[in-house]
Amino acid sequence: MITPDIRELLDTEAARINNPDFIPHDPVQFPRRYTAEADIEIAALLSATIAWGNRKMICRDCDRLLTSMDSSPAAYTLDGAFEDLDPDANIHRTFFNRNLIHYLRGLRTILRDHGTIGAWAHKTGIAATEAPAWEFARQLSAVITQANDGIPDSRCLPGNIDKTALKRINMAFRWLVRRDGIVDIGIWRFLSPSQLYIPLDVHVGNVSRQLGLITRRQDDRRAVNELTARLRTIRPDDPALYDYALFGIGITSKTS
């Protein structure tokens, strides 16, 4: 059981961070730049992919990446302009142009065949699975690998999909599925917010343990399942709302 005082803390912190003032200081700002569905999707996936480390650095590098894709990430992907990139140029920390090229080859295949990533994901039937984000990652990894002559790239998607917390895909899913009209975008209507899982990283894991929300020591899929199941007891329709709370606890300002 989540005690009343812990629930009050979670609700208060969620309301504090799930606020329009948060947008300019978080990578969610980048998919929000666009109105076309395919542009939003690609911006969300790429921004989430490089969203680890210092937030200011993440936002700087997301901005630089998407600016280099001109006014439309989807058009840039479809015309194959990325094939001319210097593969050794750095994008963010250990993510290089070679990794971007690898990723975009798979996304180009999806856009050519389905028009949007959401249309493809819907067709794969992920909404009928217990954990749509993990099924999406498996399906997407297969497409990307096939588009690159059978060669996978763990910088794009983790190789141990069944065991990983899948933090970055779960974050992109929160942006694309939650639809309270505040921070998240909510364009994927074939999924319900009730199907989302918490994007678990070291900070969220540590805070969750301090609050008694999880007992597992590792920040892996089992910990995500435990945490999300606990949060569904108080918010079954939208457990990922509390991602804002768990992120926000310990952060004294929205710009931290």
CSV table of C-alpha atoms in Angstrom, one decimal:
chain,number,residue,atom,x,y,z
A,1,MET,CA,0.0,0.0,0.0
A,2,ILE,CA,1.1,3.6,-0.7
A,3,THR,CA,0.4,5.6,2.4
A,4,PRO,CA,-1.6,8.8,2.3
A,5,ASP,CA,1.4,11.0,3.1
A,6,ILE,CA,3.4,9.4,0.2
A,7,ARG,CA,0.5,9.8,-2.2
A,8,GLU,CA,0.2,13.5,-1.1
A,9,LEU,CA,3.9,14.0,-1.8
A,10,LEU,CA,3.6,12.3,-5.2
A,11,ASP,CA,0.6,14.3,-6.2
A,12,THR,CA,2.1,17.6,-5.1
A,13,GLU,CA,5.4,17.0,-6.9
A,14,ALA,CA,3.7,15.8,-10.1
A,15,ALA,CA,1.6,19.0,-10.2
A,16,ARG,CA,4.8,21.1,-9.6
A,17,ILE,CA,6.7,19.5,-12.5
A,18,ASN,CA,3.9,18.7,-14.9
A,19,ASN,CA,3.6,22.4,-15.8
A,20,PRO,CA,4.1,24.4,-19.0
A,21,ASP,CA,7.1,26.1,-17.4
A,22,PHE,CA,8.9,22.8,-17.4
A,23,ILE,CA,8.8,22.4,-21.2
A,24,PRO,CA,11.7,24.8,-22.1
A,25,HIS,CA,14.1,23.0,-19.7
A,26,ASP,CA,13.4,19.4,-20.9
A,27,PRO,CA,13.9,17.4,-24.1
A,28,VAL,CA,10.1,17.2,-24.5
A,29,GLN,CA,10.4,20.7,-26.0
A,30,PHE,CA,11.9,19.2,-29.2
A,31,PRO,CA,9.0,17.0,-30.4
A,32,ARG,CA,6.7,19.9,-29.4
A,33,ARG,CA,8.3,22.0,-32.1
A,34,TYR,CA,6.5,20.1,-34.8
A,35,THR,CA,2.9,19.7,-35.9
A,36,ALA,CA,3.2,16.8,-38.5
A,37,GLU,CA,2.9,13.4,-36.8
A,38,ALA,CA,6.0,11.8,-38.4
A,39,ASP,CA,8.1,14.8,-37.4
A,40,ILE,CA,6.9,14.7,-33.8
A,41,GLU,CA,7.6,10.9,-33.7
A,42,ILE,CA,11.2,11.1,-35.0
A,43,ALA,CA,12.0,14.1,-32.9
A,44,ALA,CA,10.7,12.2,-29.8
A,45,LEU,CA,12.6,9.0,-30.5
A,46,LEU,CA,15.9,10.8,-31.3
A,47,SER,CA,15.6,13.2,-28.4
A,48,ALA,CA,14.8,10.4,-26.0
A,49,THR,CA,17.7,8.3,-27.4
A,50,ILE,CA,20.3,10.9,-26.4
A,51,ALA,CA,18.6,11.9,-23.2
A,52,TRP,CA,21.1,10.8,-20.6
A,53,GLY,CA,23.5,12.9,-18.5
A,54,ASN,CA,23.3,16.6,-17.9
A,55,ARG,CA,19.9,18.1,-19.0
A,56,LYS,CA,21.4,21.3,-20.3
A,57,MET,CA,23.9,19.3,-22.4
A,58,ILE,CA,21.1,17.0,-23.6
A,59,CYS,CA,19.0,19.9,-24.7
A,60,ARG,CA,21.9,21.6,-26.4
A,61,ASP,CA,22.7,18.4,-28.4
A,62,CYS,CA,19.1,17.7,-29.2
A,63,ASP,CA,18.7,21.2,-30.6
A,64,ARG,CA,21.8,20.9,-32.7
A,65,LEU,CA,20.8,17.5,-34.0
A,66,LEU,CA,17.3,18.5,-35.0
A,67,THR,CA,18.5,21.8,-36.5
A,68,SER,CA,20.8,19.8,-38.7
A,69,MET,CA,17.7,17.9,-40.0
A,70,ASP,CA,16.3,21.2,-41.4
A,71,SER,CA,12.6,22.0,-40.9
A,72,SER,CA,11.4,18.4,-41.1
A,73,PRO,CA,13.0,15.3,-39.5
A,74,ALA,CA,10.6,13.1,-41.6
A,75,ALA,CA,11.6,14.7,-44.9
A,76,TYR,CA,15.3,14.5,-44.0
A,77,THR,CA,14.9,10.9,-43.1
A,78,LEU,CA,13.0,10.0,-46.2
A,79,ASP,CA,15.4,11.6,-48.7
A,80,GLY,CA,18.3,9.8,-47.1
A,81,ALA,CA,20.4,13.0,-46.6
A,82,PHE,CA,21.9,11.4,-43.5
A,83,GLU,CA,23.9,9.0,-45.6
A,84,ASP,CA,26.3,11.9,-46.4
A,85,LEU,CA,27.1,12.6,-42.7
A,86,ASP,CA,30.6,12.1,-41.3
A,87,PRO,CA,30.1,8.9,-39.3
A,88,ASP,CA,32.8,9.9,-36.8
A,89,ALA,CA,31.2,13.2,-35.8
A,90,ASN,CA,29.9,13.2,-32.3
A,91,ILE,CA,26.2,14.0,-31.4
A,92,HIS,CA,26.0,13.4,-27.7
A,93,ARG,CA,28.5,11.6,-25.4
A,94,THR,CA,28.9,8.1,-26.9
A,95,PHE,CA,26.3,8.6,-29.7
A,96,PHE,CA,27.8,9.5,-33.0
A,97,ASN,CA,26.6,10.1,-36.6
A,98,ARG,CA,27.3,6.4,-37.4
A,99,ASN,CA,24.6,5.5,-34.8
A,100,LEU,CA,22.2,8.1,-36.2
A,101,ILE,CA,22.7,6.8,-39.7
A,102,HIS,CA,22.0,3.3,-38.4
A,103,TYR,CA,18.8,4.4,-36.7
A,104,LEU,CA,17.5,6.5,-39.5
A,105,ARG,CA,17.8,3.7,-42.1
A,106,GLY,CA,15.3,1.8,-40.1
A,107,LEU,CA,13.0,4.7,-39.6
A,108,ARG,CA,13.1,5.5,-43.3
A,109,THR,CA,11.9,2.0,-44.0
A,110,ILE,CA,9.0,2.5,-41.7
A,111,LEU,CA,8.0,5.9,-43.1
A,112,ARG,CA,8.2,4.6,-46.7
A,113,ASP,CA,5.9,1.7,-46.0
A,114,HIS,CA,3.5,3.2,-43.4
A,115,GLY,CA,3.7,7.0,-43.5
A,116,THR,CA,4.2,7.4,-39.8
A,117,ILE,CA,5.8,5.4,-37.0
A,118,GLY,CA,2.5,5.3,-35.1
A,119,ALA,CA,0.7,3.7,-38.1
A,120,TRP,CA,3.4,1.0,-38.2
A,121,ALA,CA,3.4,0.5,-34.4
A,122,HIS,CA,-0.4,0.2,-34.4
A,123,LYS,CA,-0.2,-2.4,-37.3
A,124,THR,CA,2.3,-4.5,-35.3
A,125,GLY,CA,-0.3,-5.0,-32.6
A,126,ILE,CA,1.7,-3.6,-29.7
A,127,ALA,CA,-1.4,-2.2,-28.1
A,128,ALA,CA,-2.7,-5.8,-27.4
A,129,THR,CA,0.5,-6.8,-25.5
A,130,GLU,CA,1.1,-6.5,-21.8
A,131,ALA,CA,4.1,-4.2,-22.2
A,132,PRO,CA,3.7,-2.2,-25.4
A,133,ALA,CA,7.0,-0.3,-25.1
A,134,TRP,CA,9.1,-3.4,-24.9
A,135,GLU,CA,7.3,-5.0,-27.9
A,136,PHE,CA,7.7,-1.7,-29.8
A,137,ALA,CA,11.5,-1.9,-29.0
A,138,ARG,CA,11.7,-5.5,-30.2
A,139,GLN,CA,9.9,-4.8,-33.4
A,140,LEU,CA,11.8,-1.5,-34.1
A,141,SER,CA,15.1,-3.2,-33.4
A,142,ALA,CA,14.3,-5.9,-35.9
A,143,VAL,CA,13.5,-3.3,-38.6
A,144,ILE,CA,16.6,-1.3,-37.9
A,145,THR,CA,18.8,-4.4,-37.9
A,146,GLN,CA,17.3,-5.5,-41.2
A,147,ALA,CA,17.8,-2.1,-42.8
A,148,ASN,CA,21.5,-2.3,-41.9
A,149,ASP,CA,22.2,-5.7,-43.5
A,150,GLY,CA,21.6,-7.6,-40.3
A,151,ILE,CA,23.9,-5.5,-38.1
A,152,PRO,CA,22.4,-4.3,-34.7
A,153,ASP,CA,23.5,-1.2,-32.8
A,154,SER,CA,23.1,-1.1,-29.1
A,155,ARG,CA,23.5,2.7,-29.2
A,156,CYS,CA,20.1,2.9,-30.9
A,157,LEU,CA,18.2,0.3,-28.9
A,158,PRO,CA,19.6,-1.9,-26.1
A,159,GLY,CA,20.4,-5.5,-27.0
A,160,ASN,CA,18.9,-7.0,-23.8
A,161,ILE,CA,15.4,-5.6,-24.4
A,162,ASP,CA,13.7,-8.2,-22.3
A,163,LYS,CA,15.7,-7.3,-19.2
A,164,THR,CA,16.4,-3.6,-19.6
A,165,ALA,CA,14.4,-0.8,-17.9
A,166,LEU,CA,14.0,0.7,-21.4
A,167,LYS,CA,14.1,4.2,-19.9
A,168,ARG,CA,14.4,6.1,-23.2
A,169,ILE,CA,11.7,4.4,-25.1
A,170,ASN,CA,9.4,4.6,-22.0
A,171,MET,CA,10.1,8.3,-21.9
A,172,ALA,CA,9.3,8.8,-25.6
A,173,PHE,CA,6.1,6.8,-25.0
A,174,ARG,CA,5.1,9.1,-22.2
A,175,TRP,CA,5.5,12.1,-24.5
A,176,LEU,CA,3.6,10.4,-27.4
A,177,VAL,CA,0.7,8.7,-25.4
A,178,ARG,CA,-0.1,10.9,-22.3
A,179,ARG,CA,-2.7,13.5,-23.3
A,180,ASP,CA,-3.6,15.7,-20.4
A,181,GLY,CA,-2.6,18.7,-22.6
A,182,ILE,CA,0.0,20.1,-20.2
A,183,VAL,CA,3.5,18.8,-21.1
A,184,ASP,CA,3.1,15.6,-23.0
A,185,ILE,CA,1.9,15.6,-26.6
A,186,GLY,CA,-0.5,12.6,-26.8
A,187,ILE,CA,-0.7,11.9,-30.5
A,188,TRP,CA,-0.7,8.1,-30.3
A,189,ARG,CA,-4.4,7.4,-29.6
A,190,PHE,CA,-4.1,3.6,-30.3
A,191,LEU,CA,-2.5,3.3,-26.9
A,192,SER,CA,-3.9,4.2,-23.5
A,193,PRO,CA,-2.0,6.1,-20.8
A,194,SER,CA,-2.9,3.2,-18.5
A,195,GLN,CA,-0.5,1.0,-20.6
A,196,LEU,CA,2.5,3.2,-19.9
A,197,TYR,CA,5.5,2.3,-17.6
A,198,ILE,CA,7.7,4.6,-15.6
A,199,PRO,CA,10.9,5.7,-17.4
A,200,LEU,CA,13.3,4.4,-14.7
A,201,ASP,CA,16.8,5.9,-14.3
A,202,VAL,CA,19.2,6.0,-11.4
A,203,HIS,CA,17.6,9.1,-9.8
A,204,VAL,CA,14.0,7.8,-10.2
A,205,GLY,CA,15.1,4.4,-8.8
A,206,ASN,CA,16.9,5.9,-5.8
A,207,VAL,CA,13.9,8.1,-5.0
A,208,SER,CA,11.5,5.2,-5.4
A,209,ARG,CA,13.5,3.1,-2.9
A,210,GLN,CA,13.7,5.9,-0.4
A,211,LEU,CA,9.9,6.2,-0.6
A,212,GLY,CA,9.4,2.5,-0.2
A,213,LEU,CA,7.9,2.1,-3.7
A,214,ILE,CA,10.3,-0.6,-4.8
A,215,THR,CA,12.5,-3.1,-3.1
A,216,ARG,CA,14.6,-4.3,-6.1
A,217,ARG,CA,18.1,-2.9,-6.0
A,218,GLN,CA,18.7,-3.0,-9.7
A,219,ASP,CA,17.3,-0.4,-12.1
A,220,ASP,CA,16.0,-3.0,-14.6
A,221,ARG,CA,12.7,-4.2,-16.1
A,222,ARG,CA,11.7,-6.0,-12.9
A,223,ALA,CA,12.1,-2.8,-11.0
A,224,VAL,CA,10.0,-0.9,-13.6
A,225,ASN,CA,7.3,-3.5,-13.3
A,226,GLU,CA,7.3,-3.3,-9.5
A,227,LEU,CA,7.3,0.5,-9.4
A,228,THR,CA,4.6,0.9,-12.1
A,229,ALA,CA,2.4,-1.8,-10.5
A,230,ARG,CA,2.6,0.0,-7.2
A,231,LEU,CA,1.7,3.4,-8.8
A,232,ARG,CA,-1.2,1.8,-10.6
A,233,THR,CA,-2.8,1.1,-7.3
A,234,ILE,CA,-3.4,4.8,-6.9
A,235,ARG,CA,-3.6,5.9,-10.5
A,236,PRO,CA,-4.6,2.9,-12.7
A,237,ASP,CA,-5.6,5.2,-15.6
A,238,ASP,CA,-2.3,7.1,-15.7
A,239,PRO,CA,0.6,5.7,-13.7
A,240,ALA,CA,3.2,7.6,-15.7
A,241,LEU,CA,2.0,10.9,-14.3
A,242,TYR,CA,4.1,10.1,-11.3
A,243,ASP,CA,7.2,10.1,-13.5
A,244,TYR,CA,7.1,13.9,-12.9
A,245,ALA,CA,6.9,13.4,-9.2
A,246,LEU,CA,9.8,10.9,-8.9
A,247,PHE,CA,11.9,13.1,-11.2
A,248,GLY,CA,11.0,16.2,-9.3
A,249,ILE,CA,11.7,15.1,-5.8
A,250,GLY,CA,15.1,16.4,-4.8
A,251,ILE,CA,15.0,19.0,-7.6
A,252,THR,CA,14.4,22.4,-6.2
A,253,SER,CA,13.5,24.3,-9.4
A,254,LYS,CA,12.2,23.5,-12.8
A,255,THR,CA,15.4,24.6,-14.4
A,256,SER,CA,17.7,22.4,-12.4
